[in-house]
């Protein structure tokens, strides 16, 4: 299995993502941002999925959406 990588962060840093995820009221949206942040920190997608209680394909989709369209695509 290949490692997930975020090739375009759209100006978001790990610290900014951590701050933003704390402002989200919906757990589902918070998990999306948290998944992206953890991958940016170097965690494996499988480990992120296990930690958040998600399927690994879901984490992969979140990373792909963020890489392509930024925060707007991630939260859509």
GROMACS .gro file of N, CA, C and O in nm:
model
  304
    1UNK      N    1   0.084  -0.118   0.000
    1UNK     CA    2   0.000   0.000   0.000
    1UNK      C    3   0.088   0.124   0.000
    1UNK      O    4   0.187   0.132   0.072
    2UNK      N    5   0.051   0.221  -0.082
    2UNK     CA    6   0.132   0.341  -0.090
    2UNK      C    7   0.094   0.440   0.020
    2UNK      O    8  -0.017   0.438   0.072
    3UNK      N    9   0.186   0.526   0.053
    3UNK     CA   10   0.166   0.624   0.158
    3UNK      C   11   0.088   0.744   0.103
    3UNK      O   12   0.113   0.789  -0.008
    4UNK      N   13  -0.006   0.793   0.182
    4UNK     CA   14  -0.081   0.911   0.143
    4UNK      C   15   0.007   1.035   0.158
    4UNK      O   16   0.080   1.048   0.255
    5UNK      N   17  -0.002   1.123   0.060
    5UNK     CA   18   0.074   1.248   0.064
    5UNK      C   19  -0.015   1.362   0.018
    5UNK      O   20  -0.096   1.346  -0.073
    6UNK      N   21   0.001   1.474   0.081
    6UNK     CA   22  -0.070   1.594   0.039
    6UNK      C   23   0.031   1.677  -0.040
    6UNK      O   24   0.129   1.726   0.015
    7UNK      N   25   0.006   1.688  -0.170
    7UNK     CA   26   0.102   1.756  -0.257
    7UNK      C   27   0.076   1.906  -0.265
    7UNK      O   28   0.165   1.981  -0.304
    8UNK      N   29  -0.045   1.950  -0.231
    8UNK     CA   30  -0.076   2.093  -0.232
    8UNK      C   31  -0.157   2.124  -0.107
    8UNK      O   32  -0.269   2.075  -0.091
    9UNK      N   33  -0.101   2.204  -0.017
    9UNK     CA   34  -0.168   2.231   0.109
    9UNK      C   35  -0.258   2.355   0.105
    9UNK      O   36  -0.321   2.388   0.205
   10UNK      N   37  -0.262   2.424  -0.008
   10UNK     CA   38  -0.349   2.541  -0.028
   10UNK      C   39  -0.330   2.647   0.081
   10UNK      O   40  -0.424   2.714   0.122
   11UNK      N   41  -0.208   2.657   0.132
   11UNK     CA   42  -0.176   2.759   0.231
   11UNK      C   43  -0.206   2.719   0.375
   11UNK      O   44  -0.185   2.798   0.466
   12UNK      N   45  -0.255   2.599   0.396
   12UNK     CA   46  -0.287   2.553   0.531
   12UNK      C   47  -0.165   2.488   0.594
   12UNK      O   48  -0.096   2.409   0.534
   13UNK      N   49  -0.139   2.522   0.719
   13UNK     CA   50  -0.033   2.458   0.796
   13UNK      C   51  -0.097   2.361   0.895
   13UNK      O   52  -0.219   2.366   0.917
   14UNK      N   53  -0.016   2.279   0.955
   14UNK     CA   54  -0.065   2.185   1.057
   14UNK      C   55  -0.129   2.262   1.172
   14UNK      O   56  -0.237   2.227   1.221
   15UNK      N   57  -0.065   2.368   1.215
   15UNK     CA   58  -0.118   2.448   1.326
   15UNK      C   59  -0.250   2.514   1.290
   15UNK      O   60  -0.342   2.518   1.372
   16UNK      N   61  -0.260   2.565   1.167
   16UNK     CA   62  -0.385   2.629   1.124
   16UNK      C   63  -0.499   2.527   1.115
   16UNK      O   64  -0.613   2.558   1.152
   17UNK      N   65  -0.469   2.407   1.067
   17UNK     CA   66  -0.570   2.302   1.060
   17UNK      C   67  -0.615   2.262   1.200
   17UNK      O   68  -0.735   2.242   1.224
   18UNK      N   69  -0.523   2.252   1.293
   18UNK     CA   70  -0.557   2.215   1.431
   18UNK      C   71  -0.650   2.322   1.492
   18UNK      O   72  -0.750   2.288   1.556
   19UNK      N   73  -0.619   2.447   1.470
   19UNK     CA   74  -0.702   2.555   1.521
   19UNK      C   75  -0.840   2.553   1.455
   19UNK      O   76  -0.943   2.568   1.523
   20UNK      N   77  -0.843   2.532   1.324
   20UNK     CA   78  -0.970   2.531   1.251
   20UNK      C   79  -1.058   2.413   1.292
   20UNK      O   80  -1.179   2.428   1.307
   21UNK      N   81  -1.000   2.299   1.313
   21UNK     CA   82  -1.081   2.181   1.349
   21UNK      C   83  -1.148   2.199   1.484
   21UNK      O   84  -1.255   2.146   1.508
   22UNK      N   85  -1.089   2.278   1.572
   22UNK     CA   86  -1.150   2.306   1.703
   22UNK      C   87  -1.274   2.394   1.691
   22UNK      O   88  -1.358   2.394   1.781
   23UNK      N   89  -1.286   2.467   1.581
   23UNK     CA   90  -1.401   2.556   1.564
   23UNK      C   91  -1.521   2.484   1.503
   23UNK      O   92  -1.632   2.536   1.508
   24UNK      N   93  -1.500   2.367   1.447
   24UNK     CA   94  -1.607   2.294   1.379
   24UNK      C   95  -1.699   2.227   1.481
   24UNK      O   96  -1.653   2.161   1.574
   25UNK      N   97  -1.829   2.245   1.463
   25UNK     CA   98  -1.927   2.189   1.554
   25UNK      C   99  -1.964   2.045   1.519
   25UNK      O  100  -2.000   1.968   1.605
   26UNK      N  101  -1.957   2.010   1.391
   26UNK     CA  102  -1.997   1.878   1.345
   26UNK      C  103  -1.878   1.781   1.353
   26UNK      O  104  -1.771   1.809   1.300
   27UNK      N  105  -1.901   1.669   1.417
   27UNK     CA  106  -1.794   1.569   1.434
   27UNK      C  107  -1.746   1.519   1.299
   27UNK      O  108  -1.626   1.499   1.277
   28UNK      N  109  -1.838   1.499   1.208
   28UNK     CA  110  -1.804   1.449   1.074
   28UNK      C  111  -1.705   1.543   1.004
   28UNK      O  112  -1.605   1.498   0.948
   29UNK      N  113  -1.731   1.671   1.008
   29UNK     CA  114  -1.642   1.768   0.945
   29UNK      C  115  -1.509   1.778   1.020
   29UNK      O  116  -1.403   1.791   0.960
   30UNK      N  117  -1.517   1.769   1.153
   30UNK     CA  118  -1.395   1.774   1.233
   30UNK      C  119  -1.304   1.654   1.200
   30UNK      O  120  -1.183   1.669   1.189
   31UNK      N  121  -1.363   1.538   1.178
   31UNK     CA  122  -1.285   1.420   1.142
   31UNK      C  123  -1.218   1.437   1.006
   31UNK      O  124  -1.106   1.391   0.986
   32UNK      N  125  -1.285   1.502   0.914
   32UNK     CA  126  -1.226   1.525   0.782
   32UNK      C  127  -1.100   1.611   0.794
   32UNK      O  128  -0.995   1.578   0.738
   33UNK      N  129  -1.112   1.721   0.867
   33UNK     CA  130  -0.998   1.812   0.884
   33UNK      C  131  -0.887   1.743   0.964
   33UNK      O  132  -0.769   1.753   0.931
   34UNK      N  133  -0.926   1.667   1.066
   34UNK     CA  134  -0.828   1.597   1.148
   34UNK      C  135  -0.753   1.492   1.066
   34UNK      O  136  -0.632   1.476   1.081
   35UNK      N  137  -0.823   1.423   0.977
   35UNK     CA  138  -0.759   1.323   0.892
   35UNK      C  139  -0.653   1.388   0.804
   35UNK      O  140  -0.541   1.337   0.792
   36UNK      N  141  -0.687   1.501   0.744
   36UNK     CA  142  -0.591   1.572   0.659
   36UNK      C  143  -0.472   1.618   0.741
   36UNK      O  144  -0.356   1.603   0.701
   37UNK      N  145  -0.499   1.672   0.859
   37UNK     CA  146  -0.391   1.722   0.945
   37UNK      C  147  -0.296   1.608   0.986
   37UNK      O  148  -0.173   1.623   0.980
   38UNK      N  149  -0.352   1.496   1.023
   38UNK     CA  150  -0.267   1.384   1.066
   38UNK      C  151  -0.182   1.331   0.951
   38UNK      O  152  -0.065   1.295   0.972
   39UNK      N  153  -0.237   1.329   0.830
   39UNK     CA  154  -0.157   1.288   0.714
   39UNK      C  155  -0.047   1.391   0.687
   39UNK      O  156   0.066   1.354   0.655
   40UNK      N  157  -0.079   1.519   0.703
   40UNK     CA  158   0.023   1.623   0.685
   40UNK      C  159   0.136   1.607   0.788
   40UNK      O  160   0.251   1.639   0.760
   41UNK      N  161   0.101   1.557   0.906
   41UNK     CA  162   0.201   1.537   1.011
   41UNK      C  163   0.287   1.413   0.985
   41UNK      O  164   0.383   1.389   1.057
   42UNK      N  165   0.249   1.332   0.885
   42UNK     CA  166   0.329   1.216   0.849
   42UNK      C  167   0.272   1.083   0.893
   42UNK      O  168   0.338   0.980   0.877
   43UNK      N  169   0.152   1.083   0.947
   43UNK     CA  170   0.087   0.957   0.987
   43UNK      C  171   0.044   0.879   0.865
   43UNK      O  172   0.009   0.936   0.763
   44UNK      N  173   0.043   0.748   0.875
   44UNK     CA  174  -0.005   0.662   0.767
   44UNK      C  175  -0.157   0.666   0.763
   44UNK      O  176  -0.222   0.678   0.867
   45UNK      N  177  -0.211   0.654   0.642
   45UNK     CA  178  -0.356   0.657   0.625
   45UNK      C  179  -0.428   0.550   0.703
   45UNK      O  180  -0.535   0.573   0.759
   46UNK      N  181  -0.370   0.432   0.711
   46UNK     CA  182  -0.431   0.320   0.784
   46UNK      C  183  -0.437   0.354   0.933
   46UNK      O  184  -0.538   0.328   1.000
   47UNK      N  185  -0.331   0.415   0.985
   47UNK     CA  186  -0.328   0.452   1.126
   47UNK      C  187  -0.428   0.563   1.156
   47UNK      O  188  -0.493   0.563   1.260
   48UNK      N  189  -0.439   0.658   1.065
   48UNK     CA  190  -0.536   0.767   1.081
   48UNK      C  191  -0.677   0.711   1.082
   48UNK      O  192  -0.760   0.748   1.166
   49UNK      N  193  -0.705   0.621   0.990
   49UNK     CA  194  -0.838   0.559   0.982
   49UNK      C  195  -0.870   0.484   1.110
   49UNK      O  196  -0.981   0.497   1.164
   50UNK      N  197  -0.776   0.409   1.160
   50UNK     CA  198  -0.797   0.334   1.284
   50UNK      C  199  -0.821   0.429   1.401
   50UNK      O  200  -0.910   0.408   1.483
   51UNK      N  201  -0.745   0.536   1.409
   51UNK     CA  202  -0.756   0.634   1.518
   51UNK      C  203  -0.893   0.703   1.517
   51UNK      O  204  -0.954   0.723   1.621
   52UNK      N  205  -0.941   0.737   1.397
   52UNK     CA  206  -1.067   0.811   1.385
   52UNK      C  207  -1.189   0.719   1.371
   52UNK      O  208  -1.302   0.767   1.370
   53UNK      N  209  -1.166   0.590   1.358
   53UNK     CA  210  -1.277   0.497   1.343
   53UNK      C  211  -1.341   0.504   1.205
   53UNK      O  212  -1.461   0.485   1.191
   54UNK      N  213  -1.259   0.531   1.104
   54UNK     CA  214  -1.305   0.541   0.966
   54UNK      C  215  -1.245   0.429   0.883
   54UNK      O  216  -1.149   0.365   0.924
   55UNK      N  217  -1.300   0.409   0.765
   55UNK     CA  218  -1.240   0.316   0.670
   55UNK      C  219  -1.124   0.387   0.601
   55UNK      O  220  -1.128   0.507   0.577
   56UNK      N  221  -1.021   0.312   0.569
   56UNK     CA  222  -0.901   0.374   0.509
   56UNK      C  223  -0.931   0.441   0.375
   56UNK      O  224  -0.868   0.539   0.339
   57UNK      N  225  -1.029   0.389   0.300
   57UNK     CA  226  -1.067   0.453   0.174
   57UNK      C  227  -1.127   0.590   0.197
   57UNK      O  228  -1.111   0.681   0.116
   58UNK      N  229  -1.197   0.606   0.306
   58UNK     CA  230  -1.257   0.736   0.341
   58UNK      C  231  -1.147   0.838   0.367
   58UNK      O  232  -1.153   0.951   0.320
   59UNK      N  233  -1.045   0.798   0.440
   59UNK     CA  234  -0.932   0.888   0.467
   59UNK      C  235  -0.864   0.926   0.336
   59UNK      O  236  -0.831   1.042   0.313
   60UNK      N  237  -0.846   0.829   0.249
   60UNK     CA  238  -0.785   0.854   0.119
   60UNK      C  239  -0.868   0.954   0.037
   60UNK      O  240  -0.813   1.044  -0.027
   61UNK      N  241  -0.998   0.940   0.044
   61UNK     CA  242  -1.087   1.033  -0.028
   61UNK      C  243  -1.075   1.174   0.029
   61UNK      O  244  -1.072   1.271  -0.046
   62UNK      N  245  -1.069   1.186   0.161
   62UNK     CA  246  -1.054   1.318   0.223
   62UNK      C  247  -0.924   1.385   0.179
   62UNK      O  248  -0.923   1.504   0.144
   63UNK      N  249  -0.816   1.309   0.178
   63UNK     CA  250  -0.687   1.365   0.137
   63UNK      C  251  -0.692   1.406  -0.010
   63UNK      O  252  -0.643   1.513  -0.047
   64UNK      N  253  -0.750   1.323  -0.093
   64UNK     CA  254  -0.761   1.353  -0.236
   64UNK      C  255  -0.843   1.480  -0.258
   64UNK      O  256  -0.802   1.570  -0.333
   65UNK      N  257  -0.958   1.490  -0.192
   65UNK     CA  258  -1.044   1.609  -0.207
   65UNK      C  259  -0.972   1.735  -0.162
   65UNK      O  260  -0.980   1.839  -0.227
   66UNK      N  261  -0.900   1.727  -0.050
   66UNK     CA  262  -0.827   1.844   0.000
   66UNK      C  263  -0.715   1.882  -0.096
   66UNK      O  264  -0.695   2.000  -0.124
   67UNK      N  265  -0.644   1.785  -0.147
   67UNK     CA  266  -0.532   1.813  -0.237
   67UNK      C  267  -0.582   1.879  -0.366
   67UNK      O  268  -0.520   1.972  -0.416
   68UNK      N  269  -0.695   1.834  -0.416
   68UNK     CA  270  -0.747   1.887  -0.542
   68UNK      C  271  -0.815   2.023  -0.522
   68UNK      O  272  -0.789   2.116  -0.598
   69UNK      N  273  -0.900   2.034  -0.422
   69UNK     CA  274  -0.982   2.154  -0.411
   69UNK      C  275  -0.970   2.234  -0.283
   69UNK      O  276  -1.047   2.329  -0.261
   70UNK      N  277  -0.880   2.196  -0.196
   70UNK     CA  278  -0.862   2.269  -0.072
   70UNK      C  279  -0.972   2.243   0.030
   70UNK      O  280  -1.044   2.145   0.024
   71UNK      N  281  -0.986   2.336   0.123
   71UNK     CA  282  -1.080   2.320   0.233
   71UNK      C  283  -1.224   2.315   0.183
   71UNK      O  284  -1.306   2.241   0.236
   72UNK      N  285  -1.255   2.394   0.082
   72UNK     CA  286  -1.391   2.395   0.027
   72UNK      C  287  -1.433   2.258  -0.024
   72UNK      O  288  -1.542   2.210   0.006
   73UNK      N  289  -1.345   2.191  -0.096
   73UNK     CA  290  -1.376   2.057  -0.147
   73UNK      C  291  -1.381   1.954  -0.036
   73UNK      O  292  -1.459   1.861  -0.041
   74UNK      N  293  -1.300   1.971   0.066
   74UNK     CA  294  -1.298   1.878   0.178
   74UNK      C  295  -1.429   1.881   0.256
   74UNK      O  296  -1.482   1.778   0.294
   75UNK      N  297  -1.479   1.999   0.279
   75UNK     CA  298  -1.599   2.014   0.362
   75UNK      C  299  -1.729   2.003   0.284
   75UNK      O  300  -1.837   2.003   0.342
   76UNK      N  301  -1.720   1.991   0.154
   76UNK     CA  302  -1.839   1.983   0.069
   76UNK      C  303  -1.911   1.851   0.084
   76UNK      O  304  -1.855   1.748   0.103
   0.00000   0.00000   0.00000
